[in-house]
Coordinates of C-alpha atoms in Angstrom, one line a residue:
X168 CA -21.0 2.9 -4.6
X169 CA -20.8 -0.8 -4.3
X170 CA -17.1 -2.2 -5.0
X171 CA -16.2 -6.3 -5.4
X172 CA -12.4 -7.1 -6.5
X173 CA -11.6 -10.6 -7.5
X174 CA -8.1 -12.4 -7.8
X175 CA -8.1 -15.9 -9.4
X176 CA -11.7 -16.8 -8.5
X177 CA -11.0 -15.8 -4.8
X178 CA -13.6 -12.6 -4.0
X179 CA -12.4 -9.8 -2.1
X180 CA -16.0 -9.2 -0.5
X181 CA -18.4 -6.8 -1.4
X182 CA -17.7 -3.0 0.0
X183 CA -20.2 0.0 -0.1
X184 CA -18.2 2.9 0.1
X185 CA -19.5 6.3 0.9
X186 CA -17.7 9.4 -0.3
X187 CA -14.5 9.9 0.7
X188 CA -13.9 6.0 1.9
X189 CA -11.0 4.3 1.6
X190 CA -11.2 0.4 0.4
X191 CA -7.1 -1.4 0.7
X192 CA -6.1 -4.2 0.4
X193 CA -3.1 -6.4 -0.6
X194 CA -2.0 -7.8 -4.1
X195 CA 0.0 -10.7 -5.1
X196 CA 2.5 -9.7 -7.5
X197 CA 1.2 -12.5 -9.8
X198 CA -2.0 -12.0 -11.0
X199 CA -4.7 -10.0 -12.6
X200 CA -7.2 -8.9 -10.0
X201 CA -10.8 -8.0 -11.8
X202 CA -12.7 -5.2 -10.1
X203 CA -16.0 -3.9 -11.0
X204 CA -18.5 -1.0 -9.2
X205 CA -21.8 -0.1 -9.4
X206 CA -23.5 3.3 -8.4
X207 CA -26.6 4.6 -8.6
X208 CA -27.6 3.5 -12.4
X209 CA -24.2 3.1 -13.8
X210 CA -21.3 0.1 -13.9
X211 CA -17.7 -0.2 -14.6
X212 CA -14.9 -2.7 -14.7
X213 CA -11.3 -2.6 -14.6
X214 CA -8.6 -4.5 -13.8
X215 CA -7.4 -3.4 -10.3
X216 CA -4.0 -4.6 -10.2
X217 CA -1.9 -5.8 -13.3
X218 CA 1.7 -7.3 -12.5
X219 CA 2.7 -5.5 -16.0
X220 CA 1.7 -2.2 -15.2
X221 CA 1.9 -2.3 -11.5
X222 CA 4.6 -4.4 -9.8
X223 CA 7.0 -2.1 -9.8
X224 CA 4.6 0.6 -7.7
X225 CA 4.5 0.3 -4.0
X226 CA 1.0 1.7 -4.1
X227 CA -1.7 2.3 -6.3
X228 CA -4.4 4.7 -5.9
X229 CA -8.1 4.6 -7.1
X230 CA -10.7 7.1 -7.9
X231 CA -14.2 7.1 -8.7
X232 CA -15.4 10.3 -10.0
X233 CA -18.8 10.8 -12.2
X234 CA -16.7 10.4 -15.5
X235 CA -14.9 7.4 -14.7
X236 CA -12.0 5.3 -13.1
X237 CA -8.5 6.9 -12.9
X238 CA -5.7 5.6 -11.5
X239 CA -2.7 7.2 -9.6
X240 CA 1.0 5.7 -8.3
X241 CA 1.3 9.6 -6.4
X242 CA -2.0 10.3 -5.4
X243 CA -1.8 13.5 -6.8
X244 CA -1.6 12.9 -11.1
X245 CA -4.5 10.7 -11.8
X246 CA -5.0 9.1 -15.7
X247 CA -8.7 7.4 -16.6
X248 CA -8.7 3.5 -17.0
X249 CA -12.4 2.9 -17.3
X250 CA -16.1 4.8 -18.2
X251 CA -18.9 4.8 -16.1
X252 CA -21.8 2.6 -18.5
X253 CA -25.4 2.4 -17.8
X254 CA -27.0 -0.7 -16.6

């Protein structure tokens, strides 16, 4: 799966992650930071970071399963942000 996070027209990089990878990095508390994957034939975008929803979370947690994106503050109750599309 191919992952690229963007913050305020500053790109995070492109990252291929293999199963079970890890991809951190740090957020200002002061912006919306747009991320989008791609894997095999499908795409999906979400907003990785929103100071509303987020700034009061240490951590956030990501995961990419076949049905989607979900998000996580525990890393163990996950809710879906985004659906998988096909390209």
């Amino acid at each position: 799966m191919d992952v690229i996070c963007k913050f305020d027209g500053y790109n995070l990089g492109y990252h291929t992650l293999l199963p079970g990878d890890d991809y951190q990095w740090s957020a200002t508390e002061k912006g919306v930071y747009y991320c989008r994957a791609t894997w095999v034939n499908k795409i999906v975008a979400w907003h990785g970071y929103e100071p509303l929803r987020d700034a009061s979370h240490g951590t956030i947690f990501w995961l990419a399963k076949d049905d989607g994106i979900f998000l996580s503050y525990d890393k163990s109750s996950y809710v879906k942000v985004a659906d998988w599309e096909t390209e």
